[in-house]
XYZ file of C-alpha atoms in Angstrom:
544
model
C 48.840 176.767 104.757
C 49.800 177.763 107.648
C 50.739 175.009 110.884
C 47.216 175.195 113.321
C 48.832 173.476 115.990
C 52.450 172.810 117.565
C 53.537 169.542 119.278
C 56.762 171.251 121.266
C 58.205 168.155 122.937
C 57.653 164.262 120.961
C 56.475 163.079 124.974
C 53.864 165.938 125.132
C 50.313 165.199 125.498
C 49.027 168.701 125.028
C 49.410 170.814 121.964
C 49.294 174.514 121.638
C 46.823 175.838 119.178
C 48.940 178.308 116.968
C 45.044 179.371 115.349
C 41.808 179.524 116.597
C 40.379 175.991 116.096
C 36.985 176.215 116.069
C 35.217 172.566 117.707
C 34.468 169.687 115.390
C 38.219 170.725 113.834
C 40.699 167.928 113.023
C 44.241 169.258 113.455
C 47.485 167.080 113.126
C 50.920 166.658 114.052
C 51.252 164.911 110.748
C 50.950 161.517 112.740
C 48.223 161.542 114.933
C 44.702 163.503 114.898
C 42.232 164.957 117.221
C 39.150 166.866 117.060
C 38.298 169.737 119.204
C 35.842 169.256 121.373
C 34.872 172.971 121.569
C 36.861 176.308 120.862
C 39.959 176.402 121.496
C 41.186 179.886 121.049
C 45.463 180.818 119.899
C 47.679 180.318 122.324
C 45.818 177.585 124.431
C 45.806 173.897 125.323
C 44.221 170.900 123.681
C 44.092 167.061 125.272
C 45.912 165.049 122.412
C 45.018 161.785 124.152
C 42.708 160.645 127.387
C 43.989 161.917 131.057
C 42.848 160.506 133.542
C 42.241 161.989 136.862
C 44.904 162.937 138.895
C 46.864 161.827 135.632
C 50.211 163.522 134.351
C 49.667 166.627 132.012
C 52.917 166.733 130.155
C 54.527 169.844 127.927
C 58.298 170.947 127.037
C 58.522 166.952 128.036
C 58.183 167.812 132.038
C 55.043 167.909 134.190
C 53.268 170.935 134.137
C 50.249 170.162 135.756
C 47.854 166.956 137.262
C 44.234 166.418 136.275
C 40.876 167.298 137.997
C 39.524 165.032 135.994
C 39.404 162.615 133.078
C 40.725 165.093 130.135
C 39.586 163.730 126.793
C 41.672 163.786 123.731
C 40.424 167.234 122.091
C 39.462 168.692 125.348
C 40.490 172.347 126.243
C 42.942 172.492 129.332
C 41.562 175.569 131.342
C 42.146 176.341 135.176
C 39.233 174.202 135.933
C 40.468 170.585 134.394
C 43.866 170.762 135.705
C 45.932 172.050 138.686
C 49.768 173.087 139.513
C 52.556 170.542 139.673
C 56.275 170.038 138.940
C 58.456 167.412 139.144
C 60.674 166.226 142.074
C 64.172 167.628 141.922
C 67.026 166.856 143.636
C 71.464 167.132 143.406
C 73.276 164.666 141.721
C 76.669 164.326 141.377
C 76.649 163.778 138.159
C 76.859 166.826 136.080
C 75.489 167.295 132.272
C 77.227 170.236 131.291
C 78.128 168.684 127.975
C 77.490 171.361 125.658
C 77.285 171.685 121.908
C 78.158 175.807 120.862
C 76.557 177.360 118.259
C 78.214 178.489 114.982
C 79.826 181.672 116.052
C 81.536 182.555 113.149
C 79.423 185.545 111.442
C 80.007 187.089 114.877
C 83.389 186.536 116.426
C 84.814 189.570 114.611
C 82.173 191.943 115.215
C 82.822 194.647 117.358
C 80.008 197.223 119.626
C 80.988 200.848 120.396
C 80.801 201.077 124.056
C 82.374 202.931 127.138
C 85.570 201.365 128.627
C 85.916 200.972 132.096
C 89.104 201.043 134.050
C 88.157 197.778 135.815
C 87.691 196.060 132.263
C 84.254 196.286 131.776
C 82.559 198.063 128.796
C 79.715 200.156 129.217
C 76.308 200.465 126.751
C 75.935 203.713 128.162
C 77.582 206.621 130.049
C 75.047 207.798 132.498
C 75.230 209.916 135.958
C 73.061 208.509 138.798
C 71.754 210.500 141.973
C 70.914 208.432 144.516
C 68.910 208.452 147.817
C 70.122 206.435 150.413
C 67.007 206.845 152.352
C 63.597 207.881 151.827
C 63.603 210.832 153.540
C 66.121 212.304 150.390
C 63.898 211.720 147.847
C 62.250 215.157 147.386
C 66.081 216.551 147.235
C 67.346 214.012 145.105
C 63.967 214.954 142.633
C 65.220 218.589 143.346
C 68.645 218.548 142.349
C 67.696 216.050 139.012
C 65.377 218.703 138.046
C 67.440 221.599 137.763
C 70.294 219.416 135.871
C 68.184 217.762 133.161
C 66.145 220.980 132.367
C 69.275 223.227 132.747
C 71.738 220.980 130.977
C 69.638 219.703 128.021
C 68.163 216.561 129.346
C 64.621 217.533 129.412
C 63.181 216.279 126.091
C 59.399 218.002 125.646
C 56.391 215.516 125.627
C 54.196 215.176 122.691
C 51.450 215.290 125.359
C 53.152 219.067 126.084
C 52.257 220.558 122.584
C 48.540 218.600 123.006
C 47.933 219.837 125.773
C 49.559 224.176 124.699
C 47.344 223.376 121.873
C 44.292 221.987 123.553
C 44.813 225.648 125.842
C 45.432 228.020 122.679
C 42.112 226.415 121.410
C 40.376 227.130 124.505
C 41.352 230.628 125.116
C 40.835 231.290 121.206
C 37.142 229.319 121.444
C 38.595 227.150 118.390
C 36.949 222.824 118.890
C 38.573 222.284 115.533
C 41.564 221.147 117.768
C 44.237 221.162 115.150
C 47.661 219.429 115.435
C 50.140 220.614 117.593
C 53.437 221.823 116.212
C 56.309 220.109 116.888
C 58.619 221.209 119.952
C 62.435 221.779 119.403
C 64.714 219.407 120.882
C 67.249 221.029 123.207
C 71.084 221.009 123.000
C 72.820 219.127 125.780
C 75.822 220.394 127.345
C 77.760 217.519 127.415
C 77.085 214.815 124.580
C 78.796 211.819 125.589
C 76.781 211.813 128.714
C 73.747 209.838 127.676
C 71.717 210.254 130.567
C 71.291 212.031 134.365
C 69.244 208.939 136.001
C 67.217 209.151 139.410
C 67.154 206.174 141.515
C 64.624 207.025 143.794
C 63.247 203.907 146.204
C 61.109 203.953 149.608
C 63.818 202.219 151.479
C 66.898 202.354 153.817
C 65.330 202.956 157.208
C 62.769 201.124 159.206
C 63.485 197.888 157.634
C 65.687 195.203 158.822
C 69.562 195.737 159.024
C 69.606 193.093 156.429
C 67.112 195.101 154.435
C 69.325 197.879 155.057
C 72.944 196.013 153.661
C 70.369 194.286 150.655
C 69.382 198.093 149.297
C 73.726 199.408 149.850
C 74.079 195.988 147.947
C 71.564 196.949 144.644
C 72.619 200.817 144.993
C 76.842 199.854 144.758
C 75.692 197.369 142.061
C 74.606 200.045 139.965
C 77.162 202.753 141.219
C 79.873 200.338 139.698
C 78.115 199.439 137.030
C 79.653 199.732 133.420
C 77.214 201.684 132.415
C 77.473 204.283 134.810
C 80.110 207.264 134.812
C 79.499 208.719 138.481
C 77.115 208.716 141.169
C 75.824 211.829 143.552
C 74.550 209.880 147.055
C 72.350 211.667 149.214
C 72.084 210.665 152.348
C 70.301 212.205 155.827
C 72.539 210.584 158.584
C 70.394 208.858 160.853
C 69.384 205.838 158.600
C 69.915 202.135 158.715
C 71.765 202.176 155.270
C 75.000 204.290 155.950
C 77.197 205.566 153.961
C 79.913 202.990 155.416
C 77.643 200.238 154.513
C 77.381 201.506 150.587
C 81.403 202.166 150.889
C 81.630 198.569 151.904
C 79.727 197.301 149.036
C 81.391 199.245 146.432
C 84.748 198.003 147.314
C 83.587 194.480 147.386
C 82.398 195.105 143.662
C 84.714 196.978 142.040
C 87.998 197.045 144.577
C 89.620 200.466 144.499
C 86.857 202.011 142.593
C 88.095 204.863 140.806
C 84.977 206.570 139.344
C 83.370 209.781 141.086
C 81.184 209.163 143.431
C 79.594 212.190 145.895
C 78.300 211.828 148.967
C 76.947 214.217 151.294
C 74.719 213.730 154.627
C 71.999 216.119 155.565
C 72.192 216.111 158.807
C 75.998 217.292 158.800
C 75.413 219.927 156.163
C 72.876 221.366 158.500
C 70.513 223.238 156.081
C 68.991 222.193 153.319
C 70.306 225.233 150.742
C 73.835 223.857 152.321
C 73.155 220.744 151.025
C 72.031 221.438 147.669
C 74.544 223.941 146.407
C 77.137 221.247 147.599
C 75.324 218.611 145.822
C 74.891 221.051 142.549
C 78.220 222.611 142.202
C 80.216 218.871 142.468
C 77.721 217.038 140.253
C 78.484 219.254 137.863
C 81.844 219.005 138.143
C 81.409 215.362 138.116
C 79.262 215.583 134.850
C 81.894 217.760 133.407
C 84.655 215.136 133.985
C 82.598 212.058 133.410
C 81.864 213.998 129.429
C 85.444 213.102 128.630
C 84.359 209.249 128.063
C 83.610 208.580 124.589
C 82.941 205.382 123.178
C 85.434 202.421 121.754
C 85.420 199.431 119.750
C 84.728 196.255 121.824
C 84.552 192.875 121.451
C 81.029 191.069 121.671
C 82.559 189.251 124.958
C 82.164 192.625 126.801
C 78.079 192.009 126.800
C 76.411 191.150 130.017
C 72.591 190.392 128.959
C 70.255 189.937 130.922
C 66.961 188.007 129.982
C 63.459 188.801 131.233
C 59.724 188.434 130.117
C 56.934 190.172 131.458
C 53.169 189.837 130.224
C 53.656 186.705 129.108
C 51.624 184.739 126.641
C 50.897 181.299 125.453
C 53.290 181.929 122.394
C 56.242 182.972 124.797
C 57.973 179.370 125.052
C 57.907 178.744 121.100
C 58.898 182.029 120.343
C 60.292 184.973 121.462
C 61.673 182.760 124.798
C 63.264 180.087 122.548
C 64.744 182.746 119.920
C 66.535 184.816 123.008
C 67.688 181.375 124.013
C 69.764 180.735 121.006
C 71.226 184.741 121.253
C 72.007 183.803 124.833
C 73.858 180.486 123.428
C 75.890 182.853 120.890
C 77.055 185.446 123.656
C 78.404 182.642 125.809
C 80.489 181.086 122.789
C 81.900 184.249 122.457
C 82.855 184.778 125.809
C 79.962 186.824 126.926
C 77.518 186.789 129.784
C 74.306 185.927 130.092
C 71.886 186.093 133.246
C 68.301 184.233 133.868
C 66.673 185.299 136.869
C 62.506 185.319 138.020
C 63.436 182.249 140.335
C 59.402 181.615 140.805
C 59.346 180.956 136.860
C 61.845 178.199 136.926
C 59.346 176.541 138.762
C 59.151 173.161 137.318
C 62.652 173.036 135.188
C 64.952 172.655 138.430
C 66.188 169.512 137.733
C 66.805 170.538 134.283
C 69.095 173.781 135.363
C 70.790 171.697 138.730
C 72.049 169.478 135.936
C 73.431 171.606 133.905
C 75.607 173.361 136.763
C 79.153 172.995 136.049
C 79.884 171.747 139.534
C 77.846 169.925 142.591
C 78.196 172.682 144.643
C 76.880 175.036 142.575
C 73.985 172.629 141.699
C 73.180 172.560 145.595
C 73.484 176.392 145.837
C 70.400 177.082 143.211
C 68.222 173.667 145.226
C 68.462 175.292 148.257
C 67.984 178.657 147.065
C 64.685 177.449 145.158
C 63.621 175.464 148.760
C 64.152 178.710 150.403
C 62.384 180.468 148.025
C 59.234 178.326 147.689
C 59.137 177.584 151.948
C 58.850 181.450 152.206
C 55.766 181.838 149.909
C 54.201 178.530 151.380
C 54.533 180.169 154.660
C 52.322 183.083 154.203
C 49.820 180.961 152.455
C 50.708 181.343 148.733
C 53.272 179.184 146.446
C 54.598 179.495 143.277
C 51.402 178.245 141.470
C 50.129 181.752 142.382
C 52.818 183.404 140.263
C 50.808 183.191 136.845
C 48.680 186.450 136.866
C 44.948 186.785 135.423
C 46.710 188.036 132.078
C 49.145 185.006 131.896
C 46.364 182.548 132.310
C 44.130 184.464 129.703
C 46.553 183.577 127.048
C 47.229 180.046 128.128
C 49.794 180.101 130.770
C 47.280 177.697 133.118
C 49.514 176.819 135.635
C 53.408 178.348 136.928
C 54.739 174.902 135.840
C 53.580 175.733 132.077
C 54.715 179.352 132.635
C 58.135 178.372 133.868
C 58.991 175.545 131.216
C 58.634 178.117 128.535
C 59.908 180.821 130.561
C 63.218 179.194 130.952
C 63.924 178.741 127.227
C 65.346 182.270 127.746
C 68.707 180.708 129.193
C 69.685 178.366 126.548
C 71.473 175.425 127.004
C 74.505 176.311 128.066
C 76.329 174.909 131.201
C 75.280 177.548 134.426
C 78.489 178.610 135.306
C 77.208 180.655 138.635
C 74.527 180.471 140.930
C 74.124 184.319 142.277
C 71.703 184.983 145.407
C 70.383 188.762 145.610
C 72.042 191.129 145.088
C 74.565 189.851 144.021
C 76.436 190.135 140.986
C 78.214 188.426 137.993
C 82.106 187.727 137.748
C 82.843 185.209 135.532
C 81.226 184.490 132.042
C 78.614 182.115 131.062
C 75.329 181.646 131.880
C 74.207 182.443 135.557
C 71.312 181.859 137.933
C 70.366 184.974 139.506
C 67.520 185.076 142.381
C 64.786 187.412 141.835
C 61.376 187.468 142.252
C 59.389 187.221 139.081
C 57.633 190.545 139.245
C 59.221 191.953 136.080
C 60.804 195.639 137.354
C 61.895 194.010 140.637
C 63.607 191.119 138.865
C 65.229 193.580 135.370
C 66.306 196.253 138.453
C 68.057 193.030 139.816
C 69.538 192.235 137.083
C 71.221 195.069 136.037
C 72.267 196.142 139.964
C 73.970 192.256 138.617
C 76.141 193.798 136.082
C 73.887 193.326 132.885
C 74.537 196.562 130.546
C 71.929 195.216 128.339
C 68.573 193.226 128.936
C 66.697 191.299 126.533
C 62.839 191.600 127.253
C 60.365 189.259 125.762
C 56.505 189.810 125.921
C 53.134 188.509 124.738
C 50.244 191.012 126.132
C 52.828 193.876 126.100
C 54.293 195.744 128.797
C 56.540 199.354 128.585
C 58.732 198.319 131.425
C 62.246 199.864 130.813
C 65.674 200.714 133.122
C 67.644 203.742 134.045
C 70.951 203.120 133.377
C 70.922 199.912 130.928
C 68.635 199.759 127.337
C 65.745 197.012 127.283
C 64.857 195.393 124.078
C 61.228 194.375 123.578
C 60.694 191.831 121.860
C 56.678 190.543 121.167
C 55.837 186.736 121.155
C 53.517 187.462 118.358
C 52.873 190.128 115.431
C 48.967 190.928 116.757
C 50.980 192.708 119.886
C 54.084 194.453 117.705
C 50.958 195.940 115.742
C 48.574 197.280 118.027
C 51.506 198.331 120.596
C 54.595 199.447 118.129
C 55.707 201.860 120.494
C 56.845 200.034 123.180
C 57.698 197.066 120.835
C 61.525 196.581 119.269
C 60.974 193.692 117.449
C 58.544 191.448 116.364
C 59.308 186.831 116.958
C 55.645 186.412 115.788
C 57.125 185.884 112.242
C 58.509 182.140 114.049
C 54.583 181.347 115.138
C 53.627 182.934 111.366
C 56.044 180.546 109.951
C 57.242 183.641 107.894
C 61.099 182.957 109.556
C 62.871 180.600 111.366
C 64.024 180.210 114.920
C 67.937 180.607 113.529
C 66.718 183.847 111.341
C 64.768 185.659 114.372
C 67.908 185.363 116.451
C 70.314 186.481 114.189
C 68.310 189.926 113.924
C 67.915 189.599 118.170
C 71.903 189.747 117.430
C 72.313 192.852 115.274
C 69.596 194.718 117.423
C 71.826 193.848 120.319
C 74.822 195.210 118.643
C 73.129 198.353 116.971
C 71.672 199.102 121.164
C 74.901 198.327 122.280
C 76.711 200.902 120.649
C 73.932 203.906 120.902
C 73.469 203.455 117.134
C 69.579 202.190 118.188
C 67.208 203.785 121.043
C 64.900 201.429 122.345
C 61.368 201.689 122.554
C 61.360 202.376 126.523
C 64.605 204.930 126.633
C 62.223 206.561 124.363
C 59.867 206.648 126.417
C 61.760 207.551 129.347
C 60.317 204.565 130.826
C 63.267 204.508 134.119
C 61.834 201.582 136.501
C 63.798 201.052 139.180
C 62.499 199.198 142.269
C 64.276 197.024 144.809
C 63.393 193.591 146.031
C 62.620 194.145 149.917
C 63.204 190.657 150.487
C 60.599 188.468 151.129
C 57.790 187.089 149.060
C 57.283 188.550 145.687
C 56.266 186.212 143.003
């Protein structure tokens, strides 16, 4: 039969209801029962024993919340009976990065195919990137990608495009019958072992701050040098805050001596615009040309940099999909690999936790002061980080950011953080790092691959199609109702944890060969399918 409820922590005095319990139901943790005092629907809250007002509401074994009221056991915790609060958090010099690896043996000879870098990094991917360093180049930037993906094979036909020639034969014919369309002929790409020609386009780099201005050079060199990327065609006007000095700058700091192609060219000293764009045409395809020579190479599971992210998250997130990416994040850093946990306004809650686990005091004082910062910002325009859960998250359960966060960060592990990185910054050394990012899921997965991460690990409850240009995201759904109704934006299904149809251990292990089989191009994910290419940068300041 299967499990109705879930006690996650043995100090918890909620449950989460892994049914519907409908009220007058008894349900168990095998040592103690309560009866619902009305509905409780999946994914939500019951009182296990009386709070009192103002009293302690307790889950993952940290406070998530204080009561509004007395709570009686069986109750329903809604918006209403309880409010947003966290714990007190502060440095200590003792450190608690004691750590326990996994068993990494069915994986320490395993091997990805990916693209070798000079600078030692492995690629996922080989993709070109055009770039606007300003606004005012985005309609050439469109331009020029375009011509190249139509002209060069790139441009795969919609489904919608046959619909729709159908729906318009029909028409003209007077035909309502409306029969299916037939399917359109893939094209043939000039150069197959480029896997991609990406646009960045943003609506930043002038009229900002100077500090806005280094921030966007900062993201754009992050992906320029990233792994994943085989060269880059910059556009720039002239007059802009973010020069082409300033992106130089940022490069070098990156990737020192950076020896991939990169072309830039300035409007405003090519003088017209057919100047510009037969300049920008003829060397980009030179550069494409050249960057085809790549192919990929056997590499060692160490190479990985994965990034871990949620979006539309659910009541089942912390106990399963979060928890199951978790233990694949624990695996990658026994090997040697890299793992990144960002959405700083969903670690709300846990900071103690994470401080602790820093591998040295001043690191542990880096991500405090960084959280401060964070949450002072937000308080000062009259929000906080108990306005981060949105009307979706607190459908499913996620009541208050504290709850949110506790599950949230079961993405990370529990691995010592070996780095602390403020945005947009990026990772160089291996382990597990903090990286700051807003929650907002395209601003924070755009962050974290402008942070190295040539693969990201997405989990989601109420479903969401969010993908990347340059680096593959893996969907993965909290529960099997979502892989269902949305299969095509879902990769694979953690539900089977919540269905108690696998284990925690079993889930991961196929997180693990997915990763592998996306790793090496052997897999498309949901979203490249999709062409889903999100890219936006943080313009920092308060996103939640």
């Amino acid at each position: 039969m299967k499990q109705s409820i879930l006690q996650i922590h043995p100090g918890d005095n909620v449950w989460v209801a892994l049914q519907n319990i409908a009220a007058g139901t008894a349900v168990s943790n095998g040592q103690q029962t309560v009866t619902a005092i009305r509905d409780i629907a999946a994914k939500h809250k019951i009182a296990v024993t009386l709070i009192h007002k103002d009293g302690p509401v307790i889950m993952y074994g940290v406070l998530v919340g204080l009561a509004n009221e007395d709570i009686p056991a069986g109750e329903l915790i809604t918006t209403k009976n309880i409010r947003h609060a966290s714990g007190q958090f502060s440095v200590s010099g003792e450190r608690h990065a004691e750590w326990t690896p996994p068993d990494t043996s069915p994986w320490e000879n395993r091997t990805f195919k990916g693209y070798h870098r000079k600078d030692g990094r492995v690629g996922t991917g080989n993709y070109w990137v055009i770039i606007p360093l300003v606004f005012c180049e985005n309609r050439n930037v469109q331009l020029l990608h375009e011509m190249l993906v139509k002209e060069l094979g790139y441009r795969e036909p919609s489904p919608y495009e046959a619909m729709l020639q159908q729906l318009l034969q029909d028409f003209r014919q007077g035909n309502t019958s409306h029969e299916p369309a037939a399917t359109l002929t893939l094209p043939v790409r000039t150069f197959p072992n480029i896997d991609g020609i990406k646009l960045l386009t943003h609506t930043m780099g002038c009229g900002g701050t100077k500090d806005d201005a280094r921030t966007l050079c900062g993201l754009l060199a992050g992906y320029i040098t990233h792994p994943n990327v085989a060269g880059a065609t910059v556009l720039s006007l002239g007059c802009q805050n973010a020069q082409i000095s300033i992106l130089r700058e940022e490069i070098e700091k990156r990737s020192p001596g950076f020896d991939r192609t990169v072309i830039y060219l300035e409007q405003q000293q090519e003088g017209s615009e057919k100047t510009l764009m037969t300049k920008a045409l003829q060397q980009t395809f030179e550069g494409l040309a050249y960057a085809n020579q790549w192919q990929r190479q056997p590499a060692p599971l160490s190479k990985l940099c994965i990034g871990m992210e949620c979006g539309g998250s659910d009541g089942f997130s912390g106990i399963s999909a979060n928890p199951a990416v978790g233990k694949v994040a624990d695996i990658l850093v026994a090997l040697g690999g890299s793992v990144i946990l960002s959405e700083f306004p969903e670690l709300c809650g846990v900071e103690q936790e994470l401080s602790d686990r820093c591998v040295t005091t001043d690191m542990a004082a880096r991500y405090v002061q960084l959280m401060r910062d964070y949450a002072s910002r937000a308080e000062a325009v009259g929000s906080g980080f108990d306005s981060n859960p949105s009307a979706g998250n607190i459908r499913d359960g996620l009541i208050t950011d504290a709850i949110k966060s506790a599950g949230a960060a079961k993405k990370g592990g529990s691995s010592p953080v070996t780095d602390v990185i403020d945005y947009p910054g990026w990772v160089q050394r291996p382990g597990l790092a903090l990286l700051c990012t807003p929650g907002s899921d395209v601003e924070s997965t755009t962050a974290e691959v402008g942070a190295g991460a040539n693969l990201v690990l997405f989990t989601t409850g109420l479903g969401t199609p969010t993908g990347n240009p340059v680096t593959p995201v893996v969907k993965l759904s909290t529960n099997s109702t979502l892989a269902a109704k949305m299969h095509d934006i879902i990769d694979l299904d953690t539900g089977t944890i919540i269905n108690g149809e696998e284990t925690m251990e079993e889930v991961a292990n196929r997180i693990m060969e997915l990763v592998i089989a996306t790793a090496s191009g052997d897999y498309q994910t949901k979203a490249q399918v999709l062409k889903q290419d999100d890219f936006i940068p943080w313009k920092r300041g308060v996103s939640l």
